Coordinates of C-alpha atoms and ligand atoms in Angstrom, one line a residue:
X185 CA 0.0 0.0 0.0
X186 CA 1.4 3.4 -1.0
X187 CA -0.1 6.7 0.4
X188 CA 0.6 10.0 -1.3
X189 CA -0.6 13.4 -0.3
X190 CA -1.2 16.1 -2.9
X191 CA -3.5 19.1 -3.3
X192 CA -7.2 18.3 -3.1
X193 CA -9.0 20.1 -5.9
X194 CA -12.3 18.4 -6.3
X195 CA -14.0 16.6 -3.4
X196 CA -15.3 13.0 -3.2
X197 CA -13.9 9.5 -3.2
X198 CA -13.1 7.3 -6.2
X199 CA -12.0 3.7 -6.0
X200 CA -11.0 1.8 -9.1
X201 CA -8.3 0.3 -11.2
X202 CA -5.8 2.8 -12.5
X203 CA -5.3 3.8 -16.1
X204 CA -1.9 5.4 -16.4
X205 CA -1.8 7.8 -19.2
X206 CA 1.5 7.8 -20.9
X207 CA 3.0 11.2 -21.4
X208 CA 2.9 12.4 -25.0
X209 CA 6.4 12.9 -26.3
X210 CA 6.5 16.6 -27.2
X211 CA 10.2 16.8 -27.8
X212 CA 10.6 18.2 -31.3
X213 CA 14.0 17.8 -33.0
X214 CA 15.7 20.8 -34.5
X215 CA 14.9 20.3 -38.2
X216 CA 15.5 22.5 -41.3
X217 CA 14.1 22.3 -44.8
X218 CA 15.6 23.2 -48.2
X219 CA 14.5 26.5 -49.7
X220 CA 12.5 24.8 -52.5
X221 CA 10.4 23.0 -49.8
X222 CA 9.3 26.2 -48.1
X223 CA 6.1 26.8 -50.0
X224 CA 5.0 23.2 -49.5
X225 CA 5.8 23.4 -45.8
X226 CA 3.8 26.6 -45.4
X227 CA 0.8 25.0 -47.1
X228 CA 1.1 22.0 -44.8
X229 CA 1.3 24.3 -41.9
X230 CA -1.9 26.2 -42.9
X231 CA -3.8 22.9 -43.4
X232 CA -2.7 21.8 -39.9
X233 CA -3.8 25.1 -38.3
X234 CA -7.1 24.8 -40.0
X235 CA -7.5 21.2 -38.8
X236 CA -6.6 22.3 -35.3
X237 CA -9.1 25.1 -35.4
X238 CA -11.8 22.8 -36.6
X239 CA -11.0 20.3 -33.8
X240 CA -11.3 23.0 -31.1
X241 CA -14.5 24.4 -32.5
X242 CA -16.0 20.9 -32.6
X243 CA -14.9 20.2 -29.0
X244 CA -16.4 23.5 -27.8
X245 CA -19.7 22.8 -29.5
X246 CA -19.7 19.2 -28.3
X247 CA -18.8 19.8 -24.7
X248 CA -20.2 23.3 -24.0
X249 CA -23.6 22.0 -23.5
X250 CA -22.6 19.1 -21.2
X251 CA -19.9 21.0 -19.2
X252 CA -21.2 24.5 -19.0
X253 CA -19.7 27.9 -19.8
X254 CA -16.5 27.7 -17.8
X255 CA -15.2 24.8 -19.8
X256 CA -16.4 26.2 -23.1
X257 CA -14.4 29.2 -22.1
X258 CA -11.2 27.1 -22.2
X259 CA -11.9 26.1 -25.8
X260 CA -12.8 29.7 -26.7
X261 CA -9.4 30.7 -25.4
X262 CA -7.8 28.0 -27.5
X263 CA -9.6 29.2 -30.6
X264 CA -8.3 32.7 -29.9
X265 CA -4.7 31.4 -29.6
X266 CA -5.1 29.7 -33.0
X267 CA -6.1 33.0 -34.5
X268 CA -3.4 35.0 -32.7
X269 CA -1.8 36.9 -35.6
X270 CA 1.5 37.6 -33.9
X271 CA 1.9 33.9 -32.9
X272 CA 1.0 32.6 -36.3
X273 CA 3.2 35.1 -38.2
X274 CA 6.1 34.1 -36.0
X275 CA 5.6 30.5 -36.9
X276 CA 5.3 31.3 -40.6
X277 CA 8.5 33.5 -40.4
X278 CA 10.4 30.7 -38.8
X279 CA 9.5 28.5 -41.8
X280 CA 10.0 31.2 -44.5
X281 CA 13.1 33.0 -43.3
X282 CA 14.9 30.4 -41.1
X283 CA 13.8 27.3 -43.0
X284 CA 12.6 25.6 -39.9
X285 CA 10.5 22.5 -40.4
X286 CA 6.8 23.3 -39.6
X287 CA 7.0 21.1 -36.5
X288 CA 10.1 22.8 -35.2
X289 CA 8.7 26.3 -36.1
X290 CA 5.5 25.6 -34.1
X291 CA 7.4 24.2 -31.2
X292 CA 9.9 27.1 -31.1
X293 CA 7.2 29.8 -31.2
X294 CA 5.0 28.1 -28.6
X295 CA 7.9 27.4 -26.2
X296 CA 8.9 31.0 -26.2
X297 CA 5.3 32.0 -25.3
X298 CA 5.3 29.4 -22.5
X299 CA 8.6 30.7 -21.1
X300 CA 7.2 34.2 -21.1
X301 CA 3.9 33.3 -19.4
X302 CA 5.8 31.3 -16.8
X303 CA 7.8 34.3 -15.8
X304 CA 4.7 36.2 -14.8
X305 CA 4.0 36.8 -11.1
X306 CA 0.3 36.2 -11.4
X307 CA -0.4 32.5 -10.5
X308 CA -3.6 32.3 -12.5
X309 CA -1.9 33.5 -15.6
X310 CA 1.2 31.3 -15.0
X311 CA -1.0 28.3 -14.9
X312 CA -2.4 29.2 -18.4
X313 CA 0.9 27.7 -19.7
X314 CA -1.0 24.3 -19.9
X315 CA -3.3 25.8 -22.4
X316 CA -0.4 26.8 -24.6
X317 CA 1.0 23.3 -24.3
X318 CA -2.4 21.9 -25.2
X319 CA -2.7 24.0 -28.3
X320 CA 0.9 23.3 -29.3
X321 CA 0.3 19.5 -29.1
X322 CA -2.9 19.8 -31.1
X323 CA -1.2 21.6 -33.9
X324 CA 1.7 19.1 -33.8
X325 CA -0.7 16.2 -34.0
X326 CA -2.5 17.9 -36.9
X327 CA 0.9 18.3 -38.7
X328 CA 1.7 14.6 -38.2
X329 CA -1.8 13.5 -39.1
X330 CA -2.3 11.7 -35.8
X331 CA -5.1 11.8 -33.3
X332 CA -4.9 11.2 -29.6
X333 CA -6.3 7.8 -28.9
X334 CA -4.9 7.0 -25.5
X335 CA -7.8 8.1 -23.4
X336 CA -10.3 6.4 -25.5
X337 CA -8.5 3.1 -25.1
X338 CA -9.5 2.8 -21.5
X339 CA -12.1 0.1 -21.0
X340 CA -14.6 0.0 -18.1
X341 CA -14.5 2.4 -15.2
X342 CA -11.0 3.6 -14.2
X343 CA -9.2 6.3 -12.3
X344 CA -6.9 8.2 -14.4
X345 CA -3.3 8.8 -13.3
X346 CA -1.3 11.2 -15.5
X347 CA 1.8 13.4 -15.2
X348 CA -0.4 16.2 -16.3
X349 CA -3.7 16.6 -18.1
X350 CA -4.2 19.2 -20.7
X351 CA -7.3 21.3 -20.3
X352 CA -8.9 19.7 -23.3
X353 CA -8.0 16.2 -22.2
X354 CA -9.6 17.0 -18.9
X355 CA -12.7 18.5 -20.4
X356 CA -13.3 15.6 -22.7
X357 CA -12.8 12.8 -20.2
X358 CA -15.5 10.2 -20.7
X359 CA -17.0 10.4 -17.2
X360 CA -18.9 7.2 -17.7
X361 CA -15.4 5.5 -17.7
X362 CA -13.2 7.9 -15.8
X363 CA -14.4 8.4 -12.3
X364 CA -11.4 10.2 -10.7
X365 CA -8.0 11.5 -11.4
X366 CA -4.7 12.2 -10.0
X367 CA -1.8 14.1 -11.5
X368 CA 1.8 14.6 -10.7
X369 CA 1.7 18.4 -11.3
X370 CA -0.9 21.2 -11.1
X371 CA -2.3 23.7 -8.6
X372 CA -5.6 24.9 -7.1
X373 CA -6.4 27.3 -9.9
X374 CA -5.3 25.2 -12.8
X375 CA -7.8 24.4 -15.5
X376 CA -7.7 20.7 -14.6
X377 CA -8.9 21.7 -11.1
X378 CA -11.6 24.0 -12.4
X379 CA -12.9 21.4 -14.9
X380 CA -12.7 18.6 -12.3
X381 CA -15.0 20.6 -10.1
X382 CA -17.3 21.4 -12.9
X383 CA -17.5 17.6 -13.8
X384 CA -17.9 16.6 -10.1
X385 CA -15.0 14.1 -10.4
X386 CA -12.8 13.6 -7.3
X387 CA -9.3 14.9 -8.1
X388 CA -6.0 15.4 -6.5
X389 CA -3.1 17.2 -8.2
X390 CA 0.5 18.1 -7.3
X391 CA 1.3 14.5 -6.3
X392 CA 5.0 14.7 -7.3
X393 CA 6.0 11.4 -9.0
X394 CA 2.8 9.3 -8.6
X395 CA 2.9 8.2 -12.3
X396 CA 6.2 6.4 -11.5
X397 CA 4.6 4.5 -8.6
X398 CA 1.4 3.3 -10.2
X399 CA 1.0 0.8 -13.0
X400 CA -2.2 0.5 -15.1
X401 CA -4.4 -2.1 -13.3
X402 CA -3.3 -1.2 -9.8
X403 CA -6.3 -0.5 -7.4
X404 CA -6.2 3.2 -6.5
X405 CA -8.3 5.3 -4.1
X406 CA -8.5 9.0 -4.8
X407 CA -9.7 11.1 -1.9
X408 CA -10.4 14.4 -3.5
X409 CA -11.6 15.9 -0.2
X410 CA -8.4 15.3 1.8
X411 CA -5.9 15.2 -1.1
X412 CA -4.9 11.6 -0.6
X413 CA -4.1 8.9 -3.1
X414 CA -3.7 5.3 -1.9
X415 CA -2.3 2.7 -4.3
X416 CA -3.2 -1.0 -3.7
X417 CA -4.9 -0.3 -0.3
X418 CA -5.3 -3.1 2.3
X419 CA -8.7 -4.5 3.2
X420 CA -9.3 -2.2 6.2
X421 CA -8.5 1.0 4.2
X422 CA -10.6 -0.2 1.4
X423 CA -13.6 -0.8 3.7
X424 CA -13.2 2.7 5.3
X425 CA -13.0 4.4 1.9
X426 CA -16.0 2.5 0.5
X427 CA -18.1 3.8 3.4
X428 CA -16.8 7.4 2.8
X429 CA -17.6 7.1 -0.9
X430 CA -21.2 6.1 -0.1
X431 CA -21.5 9.1 2.3
X432 CA -20.1 11.5 -0.2
X433 CA -22.5 10.4 -3.0
X434 CA -25.5 10.9 -0.7
X435 CA -24.1 14.3 0.3
X436 CA -23.7 15.4 -3.4
X437 CA -27.3 14.4 -4.0
X438 CA -28.4 16.5 -1.0
X439 CA -26.5 19.5 -2.3
X440 CA -27.9 19.2 -5.8
X441 CA -31.3 19.5 -4.3
X442 CA -30.5 22.8 -2.7
X443 CA -29.8 24.5 -5.9
X444 CA -33.2 26.2 -6.3
X445 CA -33.9 26.6 -2.6
X446 CA -33.3 30.0 -0.9
X447 CA -30.2 30.6 1.2
X448 CA -31.8 31.2 4.5
X449 CA -31.2 30.1 8.0
X450 CA -33.5 27.5 9.7
X451 CA -35.3 30.3 11.5
X452 CA -35.9 32.2 8.2
X453 CA -33.2 34.8 8.0
X454 CA -32.3 35.5 4.4
X455 CA -28.7 35.3 3.4
X456 CA -27.6 36.6 -0.1
X457 CA -25.1 34.6 -1.9
X458 CA -23.3 36.3 -4.8
X459 CA -20.3 35.1 -6.9
X460 CA -16.8 36.4 -7.5
X461 CA -15.7 36.4 -11.1
X462 CA -12.7 37.4 -13.2
X463 CA -14.3 37.4 -16.6
X464 CA -17.9 38.2 -17.7
X465 CA -18.1 34.8 -19.4
X466 CA -18.2 33.2 -16.0
X467 CA -21.5 34.8 -15.1
X468 CA -23.7 32.2 -16.7
X469 CA -22.2 29.3 -14.8
X470 CA -22.2 31.3 -11.6
X471 CA -25.9 32.0 -11.8
X472 CA -26.5 28.3 -12.7
X473 CA -24.8 27.3 -9.5
X474 CA -27.3 29.4 -7.5
X475 CA -25.6 32.8 -7.3
X476 CA -28.0 35.7 -7.0
X477 CA -25.7 38.1 -8.7
X478 CA -22.0 39.1 -8.9
X479 CA -20.5 40.6 -5.7
X480 CA -17.0 41.0 -7.1
X481 CA -15.9 41.4 -10.6
X482 CA -12.1 41.6 -10.6
X483 CA -11.6 43.9 -13.6
X484 CA -7.8 43.9 -13.6
X485 CA -8.0 40.6 -15.5
X486 CA -8.8 42.8 -18.5
X487 CA -5.0 43.4 -18.5
X488 CA -4.2 39.7 -18.5
X489 CA -2.6 39.8 -22.0
X490 CA -0.2 42.5 -21.0
X491 CA -2.0 45.2 -23.1
X492 CA -3.8 48.2 -21.8
X493 CA -7.5 48.0 -22.9
X494 CA -9.0 51.2 -24.3
X495 CA -12.4 52.6 -23.2
X496 CA -14.2 50.5 -25.7
X497 CA -12.7 47.2 -24.5
X498 CA -13.5 48.1 -20.9
X499 CA -17.1 49.0 -22.0
X500 CA -17.6 45.8 -24.0
X501 CA -16.6 43.7 -20.9
X502 CA -18.9 45.6 -18.5
X503 CA -21.7 45.7 -20.9
X504 CA -21.5 42.0 -21.4
X505 CA -21.4 41.5 -17.6
X506 CA -24.5 43.7 -17.0
X507 CA -26.4 42.0 -19.8
X508 CA -25.5 38.5 -18.4
X509 CA -26.6 39.6 -14.9
X510 CA -30.0 40.6 -16.4
X511 CA -31.1 42.9 -13.6
X512 CA -29.3 41.1 -10.8
X513 CA -26.7 42.9 -8.7
X514 CA -23.3 43.4 -10.3
X515 CA -20.4 44.9 -8.3
X516 CA -17.6 46.1 -10.5
X517 CA -14.4 46.7 -8.7
X518 CA -12.0 49.3 -10.2
X519 CA -8.5 48.2 -11.1
X520 CA -6.6 46.3 -8.4
X521 CA -3.4 46.2 -10.4
X522 CA 0.0 45.6 -8.7
X523 CA 1.3 43.3 -6.0
X524 CA -0.1 39.9 -6.9
X525 CA -2.0 41.0 -10.0
X526 CA -0.5 41.8 -13.5
X527 CA 2.7 43.2 -12.0
X528 CA 4.9 42.4 -14.9
X529 CA 2.6 43.5 -17.6
X530 CA 1.8 47.1 -16.5
X531 CA 2.8 48.0 -13.0
X532 CA 6.5 48.6 -12.2
X533 CA 8.2 46.0 -10.1
X534 CA 8.8 47.2 -6.6
X535 CA 10.7 46.0 -3.6
X536 CA 7.7 45.8 -1.4
X537 CA 4.8 45.5 -3.9
X538 CA 2.1 44.7 -1.4
X539 CA 2.9 47.9 0.5
X540 CA 3.6 49.8 -2.6
X541 CA 1.9 51.5 -5.5
X542 CA -0.9 49.0 -6.0
X543 CA -4.6 49.2 -6.5
X544 CA -6.2 52.6 -5.9
X545 CA -2.8 54.1 -5.4
X546 CA -1.8 53.1 -8.8
X547 CA -5.1 54.4 -10.2
X548 CA -4.3 57.8 -8.8
X549 CA -0.9 57.8 -10.3
X550 CA -2.4 57.0 -13.7
X551 CA -5.5 59.3 -13.7
X552 CA -6.1 58.9 -17.4
X553 CA -6.2 55.1 -17.1
X554 CA -8.5 55.3 -14.1
X555 CA -10.8 57.8 -15.8
X556 CA -11.0 55.6 -18.9
X557 CA -12.2 52.7 -16.7
X558 CA -14.7 54.9 -14.8
X559 CA -16.2 56.2 -18.1
X560 CA -16.7 52.7 -19.3
X561 CA -18.3 51.5 -16.0
X562 CA -20.6 54.5 -16.0
X563 CA -21.6 54.0 -19.6
X564 CA -22.4 50.4 -18.8
X565 CA -24.5 51.5 -15.8
X566 CA -27.1 52.8 -18.3
X567 CA -27.9 49.1 -19.1
X568 CA -28.6 47.7 -15.7
X569 CA -27.9 48.0 -12.0
X570 CA -24.1 48.3 -11.3
X571 CA -22.3 49.2 -8.1
X572 CA -18.8 50.6 -8.3
X573 CA -16.3 49.4 -5.8
X574 CA -12.9 50.9 -4.9
X575 CA -10.2 48.5 -3.8
X576 CA -7.5 48.8 -1.1
X577 CA -8.8 52.1 0.5
X578 CA -6.6 53.1 3.5
X579 CA -7.7 56.7 4.1
X580 CA -10.8 58.8 3.9
X581 CA -8.9 61.1 1.5
X582 CA -8.7 58.4 -1.1
X583 CA -12.5 57.9 -1.0
X584 CA -13.1 61.6 -1.5
X585 CA -10.5 61.9 -4.2
X586 CA -12.0 58.9 -6.1
X587 CA -15.5 60.3 -5.7
X588 CA -14.3 63.7 -7.2
X589 CA -12.9 61.9 -10.2
X590 CA -16.1 59.9 -10.6
X591 CA -18.1 63.2 -10.5
X592 CA -15.7 64.7 -13.1
X593 CA -16.3 61.8 -15.4
X594 CA -20.0 62.1 -14.9
X595 CA -19.8 65.8 -15.9
X596 CA -18.0 64.9 -19.1
X597 CA -20.5 62.2 -20.0
X598 CA -23.4 64.5 -19.3
X599 CA -21.8 67.2 -21.6
X600 CA -21.4 64.6 -24.3
X601 CA -25.0 63.4 -23.9
X602 CA -24.0 59.9 -23.0
X603 CA -26.4 58.1 -20.6
X604 CA -25.3 56.7 -17.3
X605 CA -26.8 56.0 -13.8
X606 CA -26.1 59.2 -11.9
X607 CA -27.0 57.5 -8.7
X608 CA -24.6 54.6 -9.1
X609 CA -23.7 53.3 -5.6
X610 CA -20.0 53.8 -4.8
X611 CA -18.6 51.5 -2.2
X612 CA -15.2 50.3 -1.0
X613 CA -13.3 47.1 -0.2
X614 CA -12.4 47.0 3.5
X615 CA -9.2 45.0 3.2
X616 CA -6.6 47.0 5.2
X617 CA -6.7 47.3 9.0
X618 CA -6.7 51.1 8.9
X619 CA -9.9 51.0 6.8
X620 CA -11.5 48.5 9.2
X621 CA -10.6 50.7 12.2
X622 CA -12.1 53.9 10.7
X623 CA -15.1 52.1 9.2
X624 CA -17.4 54.5 11.0
X625 CA -15.8 57.5 9.3
X626 CA -15.7 55.7 5.9
X627 CA -19.4 54.6 6.2
X628 CA -20.5 58.2 6.0
X629 CA -18.9 58.6 2.6
X630 CA -19.8 55.4 0.8
X631 CA -22.8 53.3 -0.1
X632 CA -21.5 49.9 0.9
X633 CA -18.6 47.9 2.3
X634 CA -17.2 44.6 1.1
X635 CA -14.8 43.0 3.4
X636 CA -11.8 41.6 1.5
X637 CA -10.4 39.1 3.9
X638 CA -7.6 37.8 1.6
X639 CA -5.8 41.1 2.1
X640 CA -7.2 42.0 5.5
X641 CA -5.7 38.8 6.9
X642 CA -2.4 39.4 5.1
X643 CA -2.1 43.1 6.3
X644 CA -3.4 42.5 9.8
X645 CA -1.2 39.4 10.6
X646 CA 1.8 40.6 8.5
X647 CA 1.6 37.3 6.5
X648 CA 2.3 37.4 2.8
X649 CA -0.8 35.7 1.2
X650 CA 1.2 34.1 -1.5
X651 CA 4.2 32.8 0.5
X652 CA 3.8 29.1 1.4
X653 CA 6.6 29.4 4.0
X654 CA 4.4 31.5 6.3
X655 CA 1.1 29.8 5.2
X656 CA 0.6 28.4 8.8
X657 CA 0.3 31.9 10.1
X658 CA -2.4 32.9 7.6
X659 CA -5.3 32.6 10.1
X660 CA -8.7 34.0 9.2
X661 CA -9.9 32.9 12.7
X662 CA -7.3 34.9 14.5
X663 CA -9.1 37.0 17.2
X664 CA -7.7 40.2 15.6
X665 CA -9.5 39.4 12.3
X666 CA -12.7 38.5 14.0
X667 CA -12.7 41.7 16.0
X668 CA -12.0 43.8 12.9
X669 CA -14.8 42.0 10.9
X670 CA -17.3 42.6 13.8
X671 CA -16.3 46.3 13.9
X672 CA -16.9 46.8 10.2
X673 CA -20.3 45.0 10.3
X674 CA -21.4 47.2 13.2
X675 CA -20.2 50.4 11.6
X676 CA -22.3 49.4 8.6
X677 CA -25.3 48.9 10.8
X678 CA -24.9 52.2 12.6
X679 CA -24.7 54.1 9.3
X680 CA -27.3 52.0 7.5
X681 CA -25.1 50.7 4.7
X682 CA -24.8 47.2 3.4
X683 CA -21.8 45.1 4.4
X684 CA -20.8 42.0 2.4
X685 CA -17.7 39.9 2.3
X686 CA -15.9 38.8 -0.8
X687 CA -12.6 37.3 0.5
X688 CA -12.1 33.5 0.3
X689 CA -13.1 33.3 4.0
X690 CA -16.7 33.8 3.1
X691 CA -16.7 30.7 0.8
X692 CA -15.2 28.3 3.4
X693 CA -17.8 26.3 5.3
X694 CA -15.7 26.5 8.4
X695 CA -16.5 30.2 8.7
X696 CA -20.1 30.3 7.5
X697 CA -21.6 29.9 11.0
X698 CA -19.4 32.5 12.7
X699 CA -19.9 35.0 9.9
X700 CA -23.7 34.7 10.1
X701 CA -23.3 35.0 13.9
X702 CA -21.3 38.2 13.4
X703 CA -24.2 39.6 11.4
X704 CA -23.0 39.1 7.9
X705 CA -25.9 38.6 5.5
X706 CA -24.2 39.0 2.0
X707 CA -21.5 36.5 0.9
X708 CA -19.7 36.8 -2.4
X709 CA -17.9 33.6 -3.1
X710 CA -16.4 31.3 -5.7
X711 CA -19.3 29.8 -7.6
X712 CA -18.1 26.2 -6.8
X713 CA -18.6 26.7 -3.1
X714 CA -22.2 28.0 -3.3
X715 CA -24.0 24.8 -2.6
X716 CA -22.0 23.9 0.5
X717 CA -22.2 27.4 2.0
X718 CA -25.9 27.3 1.3
X719 CA -26.2 23.9 3.0
X720 CA -24.5 25.2 6.2
X721 CA -26.6 28.3 6.2
X722 CA -29.8 26.3 5.9
X723 CA -28.8 24.1 8.8
X724 CA -28.4 26.6 11.6
X725 CA -30.4 29.3 13.3
X726 CA -29.1 32.9 13.8
X727 CA -29.3 32.3 17.6
X728 CA -27.0 29.2 17.3
X729 CA -24.6 31.1 15.1
X730 CA -24.5 34.0 17.7
X731 CA -23.8 31.5 20.4
X732 CA -20.9 30.2 18.4
X733 CA -19.6 33.7 18.1
X734 CA -20.0 34.3 21.8
X735 CA -17.9 31.2 22.4
X736 CA -15.1 32.0 20.0
X737 CA -14.8 35.5 21.3
X738 CA -13.6 33.9 24.6
X739 CA -10.8 32.1 22.8
X740 CA -7.5 33.9 22.6
X741 CA -5.8 31.7 20.0
X742 CA -6.7 31.1 16.4
X743 CA -5.9 27.4 16.6
X744 CA -8.5 26.9 19.4
X745 CA -11.1 28.8 17.3
X746 CA -10.2 26.9 14.2
X747 CA -10.7 23.5 15.7
X748 CA -13.9 24.5 17.4
X749 CA -15.3 25.9 14.2
X750 CA -14.2 22.8 12.2
X751 CA -16.0 20.6 14.7
X752 CA -19.2 22.7 14.3
X753 CA -19.0 22.7 10.5
X754 CA -18.1 19.0 10.5
X755 CA -21.4 18.2 12.2
X756 CA -23.3 19.7 9.2
X757 CA -21.0 18.7 6.3
X758 CA -18.8 15.8 7.6
X759 CA -18.2 14.9 3.9
X760 CA -16.0 17.9 3.5
X761 CA -13.6 17.1 6.3
Ligands
PEP906 C1 -9.5 40.3 -0.9 O1 -8.5 40.9 -0.7 O2 -10.1 39.7 0.0 C2 -10.2 40.3 -2.2 C3 -11.4 39.8 -2.4 O3 -9.5 40.9 -3.2 P1 -8.3 40.1 -4.0 O4 -8.3 38.7 -3.6 O5 -8.7 40.3 -5.4 O6 -7.1 40.9 -3.6
MG907 MG1 -7.7 42.3 -2.1

């Protein structure tokens, strides 16, 4: 029996024989062609590109309906890559001017893109390198006239073990055969993880060298809840996991039934669950999972390709978002560039980026860029209800300054006769301790607060949120954090403004009860966690939640609070622990 621990990315338990997917050899030899073969090679290249485009289009159409928008989005992204003029011209130039073989030209151009994307600071973007690999392999296969058969050759139900799965491999898994998967590499935000969750297949990634330890036919348990993979388990272990699998299947059935039920406590208090998104294309899937609107649209992802979008590009994105929300709430956050987001592409590198010129500070340094975005948001506000949210506010002066700029932009639009919502609510993220501590002052100036615990925890506890070496100290249940959250919620009550929370803390079931007990009624979370948060919400009364808060406020240590809260949540959703 071998036990390996990796990163749990999609909960549940799968027990089956392994199918080990051999890695595709992508090593392309350095090959050149004679001058007279160039035209023929270019024609072969164009045919292969066309074939690859047709394949992706077919996959998108075939799988979009079954797998939803998020997955279709991956293929849309692949289609865009296959139309990317600068990439394609580079490949053609390699063939025409350097006389590279088409295979070598394709590989050279893609590899240089992959190196570039890997050097980015943003983890989400860095992980998009698998998409580039995926498209590269597809074009190479089209050039060679081969198709990928390996996955189809699996017979009967199997758990898939692979070094890595490309997004399209993952998306096209035959779920009637493949009931779980484990990969050597990958991270929480990789597409494999996203798609695994969309498919509801238990999955563990980041297992190191599992593929070298498993042979096709071995019996494998994948525990996607705890991140464990067990190869050739003994009888006792097998019995335990069979019971866990049964429990999880019942749990998933329960959750699915909650989809159309309201998020309200057992004693009838309404909780609003909104979703966090990075791209407007995610809105459809978020609403399908039960979101009542969008509580955080992280617009800085418009800068993901390293280019500065113009007003029209901003407007198109916000217009698409407001249309997709169709009258439901939509909170658009202004640019949160810098630190962990898009640093290489637009913001200067700094020694201390989290304490530097990020977010609203950067917006003030680039007023033309900020005003361009404000104009686009305001223009989109004529098409449906939009709230505008300012990130990383630390002083009252920043709020006043931003509001002045908004009113300048409104004046311009009015002069130009362009319609907008002149009563657009302007709120702020409360994600820095100073803002939390002066929440009562800030509440007089803004229409709403959204607590950003990702940064609030990092700044309060002095723990870099992206540094795994201090991850142990990143404690949302630290008494300092709980006190700050309570202070912000109470300031909101006193001044009659809405307080929501959009940090990851609000999507973790461990914190659902105390947050309700603290008075939070609006949660903005990753779409995937909506059913479980709803389940916990519907299982408690406000009185019980308040008692939990009374109890944890007597604890002086985050560890004690954490284990108490885990125990409480475990009683409701044991399948997630
Ligand atoms: C936060 O800081 O909690 C937040 C939601 O913003 P981001 O994660 O985008 O910094
Ligand atoms: Mg933040």
